[in-house]
XYZ file of C-alpha atoms in Angstrom:
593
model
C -63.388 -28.507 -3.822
C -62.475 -24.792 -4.198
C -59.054 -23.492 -4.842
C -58.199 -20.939 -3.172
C -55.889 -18.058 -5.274
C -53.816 -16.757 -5.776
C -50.878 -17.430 -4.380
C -47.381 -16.157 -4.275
C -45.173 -18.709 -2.825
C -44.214 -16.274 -0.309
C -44.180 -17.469 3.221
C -44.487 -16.357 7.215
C -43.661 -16.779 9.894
C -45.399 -15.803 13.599
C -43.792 -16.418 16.571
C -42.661 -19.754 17.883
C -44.349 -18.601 21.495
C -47.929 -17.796 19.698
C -50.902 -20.506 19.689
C -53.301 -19.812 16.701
C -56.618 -21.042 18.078
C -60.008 -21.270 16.138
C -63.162 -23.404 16.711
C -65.951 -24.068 14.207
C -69.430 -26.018 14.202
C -69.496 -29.576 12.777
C -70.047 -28.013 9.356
C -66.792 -26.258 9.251
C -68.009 -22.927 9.711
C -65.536 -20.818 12.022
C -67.499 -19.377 15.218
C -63.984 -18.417 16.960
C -60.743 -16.829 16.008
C -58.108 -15.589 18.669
C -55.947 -12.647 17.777
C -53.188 -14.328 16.914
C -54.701 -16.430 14.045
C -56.219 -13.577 12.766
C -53.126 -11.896 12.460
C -51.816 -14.859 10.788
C -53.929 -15.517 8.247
C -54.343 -11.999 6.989
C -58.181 -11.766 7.004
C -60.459 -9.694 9.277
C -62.288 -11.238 12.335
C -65.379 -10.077 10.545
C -64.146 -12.112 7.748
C -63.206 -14.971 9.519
C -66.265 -15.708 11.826
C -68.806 -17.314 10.023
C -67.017 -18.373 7.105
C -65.792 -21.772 6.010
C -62.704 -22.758 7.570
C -61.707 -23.743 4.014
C -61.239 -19.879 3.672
C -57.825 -20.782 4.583
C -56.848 -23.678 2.924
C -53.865 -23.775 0.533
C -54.005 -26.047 -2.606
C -51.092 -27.365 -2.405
C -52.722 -29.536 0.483
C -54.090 -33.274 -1.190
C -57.711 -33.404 -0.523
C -56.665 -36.883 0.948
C -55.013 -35.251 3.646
C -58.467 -33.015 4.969
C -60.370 -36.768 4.381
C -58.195 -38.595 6.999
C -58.205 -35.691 9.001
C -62.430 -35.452 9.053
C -62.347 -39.401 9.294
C -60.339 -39.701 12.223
C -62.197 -36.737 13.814
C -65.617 -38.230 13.121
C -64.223 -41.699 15.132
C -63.881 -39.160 18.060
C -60.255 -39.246 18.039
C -57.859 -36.291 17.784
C -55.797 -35.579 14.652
C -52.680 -33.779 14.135
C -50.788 -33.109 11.310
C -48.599 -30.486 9.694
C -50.489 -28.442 7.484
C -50.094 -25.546 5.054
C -52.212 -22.780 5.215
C -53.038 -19.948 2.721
C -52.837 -16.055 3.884
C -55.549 -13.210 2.733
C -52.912 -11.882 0.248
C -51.238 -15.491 -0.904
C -48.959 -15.956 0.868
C -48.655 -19.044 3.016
C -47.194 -20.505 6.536
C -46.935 -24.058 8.186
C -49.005 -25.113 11.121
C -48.440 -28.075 13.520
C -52.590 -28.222 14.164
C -53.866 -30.333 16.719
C -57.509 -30.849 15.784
C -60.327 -32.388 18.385
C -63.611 -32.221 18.509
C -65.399 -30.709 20.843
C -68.350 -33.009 22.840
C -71.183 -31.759 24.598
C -73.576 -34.185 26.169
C -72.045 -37.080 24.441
C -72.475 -35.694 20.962
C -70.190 -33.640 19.169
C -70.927 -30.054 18.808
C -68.182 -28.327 16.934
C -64.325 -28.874 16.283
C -61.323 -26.824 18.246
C -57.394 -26.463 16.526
C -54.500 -25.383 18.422
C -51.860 -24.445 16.108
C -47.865 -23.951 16.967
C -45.019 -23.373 14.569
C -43.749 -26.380 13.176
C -39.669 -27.256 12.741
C -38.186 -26.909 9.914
C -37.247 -30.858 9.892
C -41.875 -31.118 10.040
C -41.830 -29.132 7.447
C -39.561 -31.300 4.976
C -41.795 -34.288 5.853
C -45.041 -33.216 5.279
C -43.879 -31.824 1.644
C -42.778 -34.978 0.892
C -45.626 -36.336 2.209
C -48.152 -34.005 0.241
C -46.107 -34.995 -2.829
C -46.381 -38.442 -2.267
C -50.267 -37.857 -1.159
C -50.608 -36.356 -4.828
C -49.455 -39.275 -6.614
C -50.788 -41.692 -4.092
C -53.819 -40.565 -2.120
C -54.126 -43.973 -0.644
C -50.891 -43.335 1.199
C -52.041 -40.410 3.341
C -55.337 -42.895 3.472
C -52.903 -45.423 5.644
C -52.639 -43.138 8.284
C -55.824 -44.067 9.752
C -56.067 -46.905 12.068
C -56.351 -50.313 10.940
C -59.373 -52.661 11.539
C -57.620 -54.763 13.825
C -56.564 -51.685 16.065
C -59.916 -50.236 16.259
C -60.691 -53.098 17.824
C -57.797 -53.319 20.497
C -59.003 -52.332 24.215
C -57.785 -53.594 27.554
C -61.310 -55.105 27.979
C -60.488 -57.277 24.854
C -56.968 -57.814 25.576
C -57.700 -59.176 28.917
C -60.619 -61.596 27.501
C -58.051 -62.578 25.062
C -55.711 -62.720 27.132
C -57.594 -65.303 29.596
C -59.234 -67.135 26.455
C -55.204 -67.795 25.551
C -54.252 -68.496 28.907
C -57.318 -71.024 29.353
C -56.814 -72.626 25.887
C -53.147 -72.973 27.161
C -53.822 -74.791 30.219
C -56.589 -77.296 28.200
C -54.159 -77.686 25.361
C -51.226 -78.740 27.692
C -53.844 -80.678 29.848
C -54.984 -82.438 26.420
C -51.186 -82.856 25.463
C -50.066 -84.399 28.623
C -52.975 -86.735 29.197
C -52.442 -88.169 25.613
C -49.001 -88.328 26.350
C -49.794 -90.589 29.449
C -52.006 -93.025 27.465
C -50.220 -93.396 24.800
C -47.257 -94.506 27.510
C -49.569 -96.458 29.111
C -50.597 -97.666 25.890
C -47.129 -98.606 24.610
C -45.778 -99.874 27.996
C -48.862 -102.132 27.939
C -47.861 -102.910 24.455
C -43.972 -103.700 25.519
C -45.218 -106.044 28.158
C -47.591 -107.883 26.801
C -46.356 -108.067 23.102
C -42.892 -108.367 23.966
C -42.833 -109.195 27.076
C -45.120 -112.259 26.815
C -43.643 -113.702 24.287
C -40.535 -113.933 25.672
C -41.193 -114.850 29.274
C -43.539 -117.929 27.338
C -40.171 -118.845 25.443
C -38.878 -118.700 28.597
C -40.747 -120.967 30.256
C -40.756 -123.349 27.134
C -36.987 -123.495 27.190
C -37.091 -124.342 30.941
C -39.494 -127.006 30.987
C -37.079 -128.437 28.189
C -34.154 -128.097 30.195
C -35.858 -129.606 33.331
C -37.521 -132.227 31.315
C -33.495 -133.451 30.167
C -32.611 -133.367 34.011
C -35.461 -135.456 35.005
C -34.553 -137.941 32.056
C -30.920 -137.851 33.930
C -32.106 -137.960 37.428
C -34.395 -141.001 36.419
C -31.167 -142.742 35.696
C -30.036 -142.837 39.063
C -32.868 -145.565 40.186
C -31.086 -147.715 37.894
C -30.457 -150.195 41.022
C -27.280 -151.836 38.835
C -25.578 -148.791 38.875
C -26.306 -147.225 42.016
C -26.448 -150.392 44.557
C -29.302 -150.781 46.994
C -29.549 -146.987 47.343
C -33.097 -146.034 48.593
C -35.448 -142.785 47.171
C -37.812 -141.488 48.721
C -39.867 -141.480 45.274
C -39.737 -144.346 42.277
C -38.756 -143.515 38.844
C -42.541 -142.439 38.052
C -42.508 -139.225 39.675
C -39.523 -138.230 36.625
C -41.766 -139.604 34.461
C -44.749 -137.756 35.424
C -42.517 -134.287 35.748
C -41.818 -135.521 31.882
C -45.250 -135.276 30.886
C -46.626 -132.461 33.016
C -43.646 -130.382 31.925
C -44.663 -132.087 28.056
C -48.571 -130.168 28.246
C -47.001 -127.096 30.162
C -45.059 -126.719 27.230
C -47.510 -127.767 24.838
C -50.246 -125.036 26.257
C -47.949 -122.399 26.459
C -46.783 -122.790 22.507
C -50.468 -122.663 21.498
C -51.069 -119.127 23.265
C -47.770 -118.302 22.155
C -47.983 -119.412 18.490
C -51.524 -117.722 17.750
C -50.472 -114.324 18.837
C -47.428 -114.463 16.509
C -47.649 -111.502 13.755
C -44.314 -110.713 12.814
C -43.529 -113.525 9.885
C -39.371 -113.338 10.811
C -40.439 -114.320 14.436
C -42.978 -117.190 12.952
C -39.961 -118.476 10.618
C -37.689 -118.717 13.873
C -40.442 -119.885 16.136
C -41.181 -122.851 13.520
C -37.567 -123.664 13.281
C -37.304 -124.093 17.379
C -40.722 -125.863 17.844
C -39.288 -128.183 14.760
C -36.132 -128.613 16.690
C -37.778 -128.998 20.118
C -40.378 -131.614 18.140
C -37.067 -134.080 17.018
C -36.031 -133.166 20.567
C -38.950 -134.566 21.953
C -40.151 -137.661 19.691
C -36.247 -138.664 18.651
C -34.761 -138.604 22.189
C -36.721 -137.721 24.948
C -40.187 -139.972 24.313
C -37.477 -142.474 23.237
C -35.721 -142.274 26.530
C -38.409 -142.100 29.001
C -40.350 -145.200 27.008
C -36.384 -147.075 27.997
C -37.188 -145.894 31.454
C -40.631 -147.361 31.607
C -39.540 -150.511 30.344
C -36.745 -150.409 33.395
C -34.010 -150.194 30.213
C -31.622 -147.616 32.360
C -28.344 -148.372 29.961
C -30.623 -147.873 26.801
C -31.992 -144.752 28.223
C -28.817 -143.659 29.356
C -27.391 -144.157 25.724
C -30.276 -141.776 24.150
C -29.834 -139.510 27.043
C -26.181 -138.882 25.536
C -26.847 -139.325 22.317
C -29.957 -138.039 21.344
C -31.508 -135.916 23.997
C -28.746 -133.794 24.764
C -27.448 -133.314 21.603
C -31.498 -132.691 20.305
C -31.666 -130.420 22.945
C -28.481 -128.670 22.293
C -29.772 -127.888 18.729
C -33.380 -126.599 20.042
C -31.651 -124.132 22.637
C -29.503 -122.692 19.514
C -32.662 -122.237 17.726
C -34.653 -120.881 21.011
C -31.386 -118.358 21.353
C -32.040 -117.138 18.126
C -35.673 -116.605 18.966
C -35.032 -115.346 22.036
C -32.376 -112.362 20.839
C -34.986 -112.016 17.783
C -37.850 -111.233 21.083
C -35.276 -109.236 22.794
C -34.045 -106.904 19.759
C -37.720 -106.790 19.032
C -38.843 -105.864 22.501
C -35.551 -103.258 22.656
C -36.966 -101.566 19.710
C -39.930 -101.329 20.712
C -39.015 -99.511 24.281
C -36.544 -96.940 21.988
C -39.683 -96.598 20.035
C -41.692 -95.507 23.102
C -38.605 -93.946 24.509
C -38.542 -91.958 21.490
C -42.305 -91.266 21.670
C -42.127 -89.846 25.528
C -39.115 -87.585 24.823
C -40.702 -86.389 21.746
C -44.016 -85.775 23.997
C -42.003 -84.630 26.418
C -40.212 -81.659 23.824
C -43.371 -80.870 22.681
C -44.838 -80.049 25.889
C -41.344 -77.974 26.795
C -42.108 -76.330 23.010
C -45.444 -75.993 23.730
C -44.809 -74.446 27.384
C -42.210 -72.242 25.720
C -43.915 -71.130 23.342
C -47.214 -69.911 24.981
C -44.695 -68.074 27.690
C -43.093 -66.472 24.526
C -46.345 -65.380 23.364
C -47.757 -64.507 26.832
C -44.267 -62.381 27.407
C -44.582 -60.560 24.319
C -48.564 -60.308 24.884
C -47.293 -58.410 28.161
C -44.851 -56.477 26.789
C -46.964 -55.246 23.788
C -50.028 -54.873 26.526
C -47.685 -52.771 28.664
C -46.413 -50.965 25.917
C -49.945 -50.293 24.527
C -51.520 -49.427 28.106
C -49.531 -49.178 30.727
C -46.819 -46.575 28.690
C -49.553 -44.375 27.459
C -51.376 -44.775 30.833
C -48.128 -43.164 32.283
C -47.665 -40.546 29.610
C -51.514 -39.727 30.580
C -50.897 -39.499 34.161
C -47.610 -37.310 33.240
C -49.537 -34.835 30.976
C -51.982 -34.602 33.767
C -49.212 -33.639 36.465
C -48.058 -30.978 33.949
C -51.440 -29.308 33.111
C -51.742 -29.839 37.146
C -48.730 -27.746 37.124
C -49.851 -25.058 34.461
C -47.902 -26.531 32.059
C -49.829 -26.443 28.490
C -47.000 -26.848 26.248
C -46.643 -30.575 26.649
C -46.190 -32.161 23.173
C -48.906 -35.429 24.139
C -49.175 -37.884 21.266
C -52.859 -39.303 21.199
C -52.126 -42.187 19.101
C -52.887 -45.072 21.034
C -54.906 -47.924 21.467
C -58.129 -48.981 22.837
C -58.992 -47.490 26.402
C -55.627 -45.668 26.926
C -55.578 -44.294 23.373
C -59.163 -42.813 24.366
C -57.526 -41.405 27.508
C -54.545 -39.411 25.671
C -57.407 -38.349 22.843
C -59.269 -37.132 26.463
C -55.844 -35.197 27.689
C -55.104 -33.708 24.349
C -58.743 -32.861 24.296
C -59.397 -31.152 27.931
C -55.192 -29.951 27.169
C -56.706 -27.654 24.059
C -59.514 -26.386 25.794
C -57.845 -25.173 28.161
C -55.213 -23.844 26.223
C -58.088 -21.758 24.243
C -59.674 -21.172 27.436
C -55.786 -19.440 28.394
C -56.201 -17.380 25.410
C -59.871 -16.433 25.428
C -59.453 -15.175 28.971
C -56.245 -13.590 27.621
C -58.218 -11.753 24.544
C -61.046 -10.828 27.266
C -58.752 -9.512 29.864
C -57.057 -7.589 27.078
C -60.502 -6.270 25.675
C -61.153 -5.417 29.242
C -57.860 -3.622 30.051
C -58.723 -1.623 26.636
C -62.162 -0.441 27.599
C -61.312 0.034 31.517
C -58.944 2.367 29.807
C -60.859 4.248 27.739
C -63.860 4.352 30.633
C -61.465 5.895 32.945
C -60.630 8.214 30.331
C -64.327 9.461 30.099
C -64.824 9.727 33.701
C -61.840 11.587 34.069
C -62.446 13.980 31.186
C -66.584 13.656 33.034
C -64.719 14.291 36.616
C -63.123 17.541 35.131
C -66.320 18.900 33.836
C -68.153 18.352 36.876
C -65.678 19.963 38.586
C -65.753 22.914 36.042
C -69.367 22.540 36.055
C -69.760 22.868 39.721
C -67.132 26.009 39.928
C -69.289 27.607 37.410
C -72.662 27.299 39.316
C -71.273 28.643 42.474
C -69.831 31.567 40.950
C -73.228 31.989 39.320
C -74.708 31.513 42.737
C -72.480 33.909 43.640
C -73.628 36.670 41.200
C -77.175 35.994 41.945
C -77.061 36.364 45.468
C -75.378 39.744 44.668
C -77.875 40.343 42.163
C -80.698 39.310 44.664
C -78.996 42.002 47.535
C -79.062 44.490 44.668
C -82.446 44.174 44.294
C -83.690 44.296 48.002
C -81.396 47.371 48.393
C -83.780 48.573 45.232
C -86.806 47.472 46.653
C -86.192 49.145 50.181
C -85.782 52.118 48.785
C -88.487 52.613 46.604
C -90.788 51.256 49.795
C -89.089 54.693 51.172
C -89.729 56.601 48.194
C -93.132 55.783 48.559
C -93.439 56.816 51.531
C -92.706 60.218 50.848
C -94.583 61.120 47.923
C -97.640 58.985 49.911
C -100.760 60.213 51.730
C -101.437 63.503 52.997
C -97.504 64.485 53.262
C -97.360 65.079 50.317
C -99.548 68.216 50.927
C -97.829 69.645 53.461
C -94.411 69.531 51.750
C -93.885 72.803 49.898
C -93.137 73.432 46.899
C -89.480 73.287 47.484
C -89.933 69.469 47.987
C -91.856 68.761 45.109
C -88.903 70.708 43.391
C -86.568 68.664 44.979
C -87.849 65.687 44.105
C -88.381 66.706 40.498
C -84.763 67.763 40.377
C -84.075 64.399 41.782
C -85.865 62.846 39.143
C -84.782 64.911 36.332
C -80.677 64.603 37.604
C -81.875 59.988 37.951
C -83.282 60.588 34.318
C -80.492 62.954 33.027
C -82.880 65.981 32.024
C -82.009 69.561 32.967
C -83.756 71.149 36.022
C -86.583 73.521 35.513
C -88.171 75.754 38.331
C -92.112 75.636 37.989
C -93.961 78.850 38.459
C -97.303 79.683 39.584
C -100.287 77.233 40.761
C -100.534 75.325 37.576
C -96.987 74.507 37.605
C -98.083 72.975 41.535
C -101.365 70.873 40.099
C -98.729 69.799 37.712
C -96.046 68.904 40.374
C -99.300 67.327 42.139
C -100.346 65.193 39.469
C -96.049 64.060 38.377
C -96.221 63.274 42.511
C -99.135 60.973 42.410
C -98.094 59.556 38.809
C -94.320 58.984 40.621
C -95.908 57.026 43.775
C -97.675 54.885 41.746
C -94.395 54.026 39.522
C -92.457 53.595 42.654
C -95.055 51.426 43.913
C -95.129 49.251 40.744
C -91.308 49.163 40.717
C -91.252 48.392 44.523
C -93.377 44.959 43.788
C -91.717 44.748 40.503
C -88.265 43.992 42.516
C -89.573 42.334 44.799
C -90.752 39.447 42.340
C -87.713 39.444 40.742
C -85.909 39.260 44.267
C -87.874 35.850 45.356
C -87.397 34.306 41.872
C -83.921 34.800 41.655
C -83.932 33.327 45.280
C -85.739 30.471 43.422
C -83.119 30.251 40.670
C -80.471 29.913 43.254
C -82.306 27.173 45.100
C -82.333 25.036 41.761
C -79.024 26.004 41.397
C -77.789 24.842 44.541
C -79.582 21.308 44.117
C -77.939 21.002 40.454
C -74.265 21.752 42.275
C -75.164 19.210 44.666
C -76.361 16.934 42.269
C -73.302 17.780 40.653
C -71.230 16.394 43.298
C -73.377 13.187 43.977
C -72.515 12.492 39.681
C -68.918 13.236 40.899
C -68.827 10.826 43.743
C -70.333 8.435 42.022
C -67.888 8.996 39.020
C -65.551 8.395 41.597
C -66.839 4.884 42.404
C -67.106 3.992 38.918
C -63.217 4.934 38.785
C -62.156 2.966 41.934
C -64.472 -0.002 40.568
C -63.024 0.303 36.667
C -59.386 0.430 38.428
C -60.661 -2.838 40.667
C -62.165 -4.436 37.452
C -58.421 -3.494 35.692
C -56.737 -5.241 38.240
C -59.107 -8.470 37.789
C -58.311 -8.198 34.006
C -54.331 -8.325 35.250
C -54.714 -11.168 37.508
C -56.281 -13.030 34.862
C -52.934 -12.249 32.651
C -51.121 -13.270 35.786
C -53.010 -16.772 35.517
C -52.977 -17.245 31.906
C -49.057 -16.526 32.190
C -49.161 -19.202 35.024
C -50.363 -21.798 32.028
C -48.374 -20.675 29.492
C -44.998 -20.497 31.441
């Protein structure tokens, strides 16, 4: 890269008010310069246009900084940054430039910058951030967007946005219909491991209780103790409840006993069917064969003491089971408790969480569309309004981003439009000036011009008279020394012309004597009519071509005044086109107020 010397640390300043405005083809090479940035930079317009814009770059820039300037360009997206430029002589002054590029048919055809005066505070940052861009060129590098925002749009927000939203829905779908199973699942689970089991026990310990209460209602056909007292049933329909109850009970310990799995429940189910076993074969089988036999008082004794003490033991035992069943069957519906409330939070999480995300998805979309959307709109109201000097940020995102890089864009062409129509109305106001100069200075020689022909009109119409008078009388003068009058005026006539002659010529007056001094007189007669004659046509040529002349003349002074009028028009149009040139300075003040 070249370097650009020399420099003298020196710096300028132009006015806070003045836009320095340049625009080059895509290779850099300058093809406009407004007055202003001419002026700033120190260098000719001759110099400028046509020359590398690098004709103007200071070295204490970082190349890095010009790199992320022509990368963001060449994405089609504005760039602005605070940049220090180097004048003709070396000196040097700070720029805020707004670069974009300029687009023509879709493709880009040159590059525009719009350059203010920069704070102080701008300044003090983008030193630091050259120095830091020195030791660090990766850091002015960063300044570009990242991959993941070149990639943010609305159109990829919203898909992502309805992708989240849909994954949402199946997730929480998925969540609570797993959720119901596996409640289904464990309520089936409670009832028909727990539940089961315990309602079997249940049953078991009923059938036992009813089978000692048929044992003790068989007693009362005992016809010694009871009298003649008639049943409607015999003792066999106890006994038959005893042995129906006896295969009830032993069915429903075989389905119970083969779905056992826990080994403390087998231990305590063992223990009761061992106690219900010495239940049944030491005291009730005992008591019911007493009955059978018709043996009421031996039946009676087991009854009281066997069965119910047997019986007593196996509903201890069967307690224990049946708290073991019940603690077992408790734990198990805190377990699925447990399970539904944790399903349960993790839907709420879940359901919180995707709002959270979809609220801060909003709030980052509305920030990153709908804010620069407004600060579009609001840029557009003010350029509506002739306001140019809006300070509009183009760095956004996706579809609004390429909105504010479309406003900054159309917001510097104008603005160089404002100041090329400024420059032209300027050059016009110049040369209208100078134009009306020349036709006034043209107007006053006309005028002088056309004075001047009429007084020379003037002096040949006298001139013309002068010469008629001249011609008339040498016609007369012809006359008289003409024909055959001549030789009947005497000699005194022919003297008197000769002394008329001699006094027009100047010579002295001599009398002739004799007849040769009349032949002489004769001949100087005929010789005089001839030269009157001759001067008699002579005059009268000159007489029509001075008429002629003052024809010609006469068309040149009118021509003369047709050039005036006509200058005249010129000046009324020049003074028209001047006040053009000032209501274009009254528009472009419009924009830049």
């Amino acid at each position: 890269m070249k370097t650009n010397l020399p420099v003298t640390g020196e710096e300028r300043f132009f006015p806070a008010e003045q836009a320095l405005v340049s625009r080059t083809d895509t290779k850099g090479v300058i093809t406009f310069a407004n007055d202003a940035f001419v002026e700033a930079s120190g260098f000719s317009r001759q110099e400028l246009i046509g020359a590398s814009h690098n004709i103007i770059r200071h070295p204490d820039v970082p190349p890095a900084i010009f790199e992320t300037m022509w990368a963001t360009l060449k994405r089609g997206v504005p760039w602005r940054g605070v940049v220090k430029n180097r004048c003709k002589n070396g000196d040097h002054y700070w720029v805020d430039a707004k670069v974009v590029p300029v687009r023509k048919n879709g493709k880009t055809i040159g590059y525009m910058s719009v350059r203010g005066r920069p704070s102080r505070e701008a300044v003090a940052a983008a030193e630091e951030a050259y120095a830091k861009a020195a030791r660090d060129p990766e850091s002015a590098r960063g300044t570009t967007a990242t991959r993941w925002r070149s990639h943010f749009s609305i159109k990829n927000g919203v898909t992502l946005g309805i992708v989240f939203v849909t994954l949402l829905m199946i997730a929480g779908g998925i969540l609570g219909i797993t959720g119901l199973n596996s409640s289904n699942s464990a309520l089936r689970s409670l009832y028909f491991e727990e539940m089961d089991p315990v309602q079997a026990i249940g049953r078991i310990n009923f059938l036992m209780a009813d089978n000692r209460a048929q044992a003790a209602l068989a007693l009362h056909h005992n016809p010694a103790a009871h009298g003649p007292e008639r049943f409607d049933h015999d003792v066999n329909a106890h006994l038959l409840a005893l042995e129906r109850n006896k295969q009830e009970i032993d069915a429903l310990w075989e389905s119970y006993a083969k779905d056992i799995k826990d080994t403390a429940e087998r231990d305590l189910a063992n223990k009761y069917w061992q106690a219900r076993a010495r239940y049944v074969d030491e005291g009730l089988l005992a008591a019911k064969a007493a009955l059978e036999r018709g043996n009421y008082a031996q039946a009676e004794m087991l009854l009281l003491a066997r069965v119910n003490p047997l019986y007593d033991q196996a509903n201890a035992k069967v307690g224990v089971l049946l708290n073991h069943l019940s603690d077992r069957a408790k734990s198990s519906f805190v377990r699925v408790t447990e399970r539904n409330r944790t399903i349960a939070a993790v839907a709420v999480a879940g359901i919180s969480l995707g709002s959270l995300i979809l609220v801060l998805a909003g709030v980052f979309f509305f920030r990153a569309t709908v804010m620069p959307l407004q600060k579009a709109v609001g840029a557009l109201e003010n350029i509506a309004e002739g306001n140019l000097t809006d300070n509009v940020d183009p760095d956004a995102l996706g579809e609004p981003g390429r909105v504010m890089a479309a406003v900054v864009t159309m917001q510097m062409h104008l603005k160089v439009m404002m100041d090329e129509i400024r420059q032209s109305s300027g050059s016009i106001r110049e040369q209208c000036r100078h134009l009306n100069q020349t036709m006034m200075n043209l107007a006053e020689q006309s005028e002088e011009q056309h004075d001047r022909i009429y007084q020379t009109l003037d002096a040949s119409q006298e001139a013309c008279n002068g010469l008629d008078a001249l011609a008339a009388n040498a016609e007369v003068l012809l006359q008289m020394v003409g024909g055959e009058a001549a030789a009947v005026v005497g000699r005194g006539a022919a003297v008197a012309r000769s002394a008329g002659d001699d006094e027009l010529f100047g010579a002295p007056v001599v009398e002739a004597e004799g007849p040769g001094a009349e032949a002489a007189e004769g001949e100087a007669a005929g010789g005089l009519a001839g030269l009157a004659g001759e001067v008699a046509g002579g005059v009268r040529i000159q007489s029509f071509a001075l008429e002629d002349v003052a024809a010609q003349l006469r068309q040149v002074a009118s021509l003369i005044v047709q050039n005036r009028e006509q200058v005249q028009g010129a000046w009324a149009a020049s003074q028209q086109l001047e006040n053009t040139a000032l209501e274009l300075d009254r528009l472009v003040k419009y924009f830049e107020s």
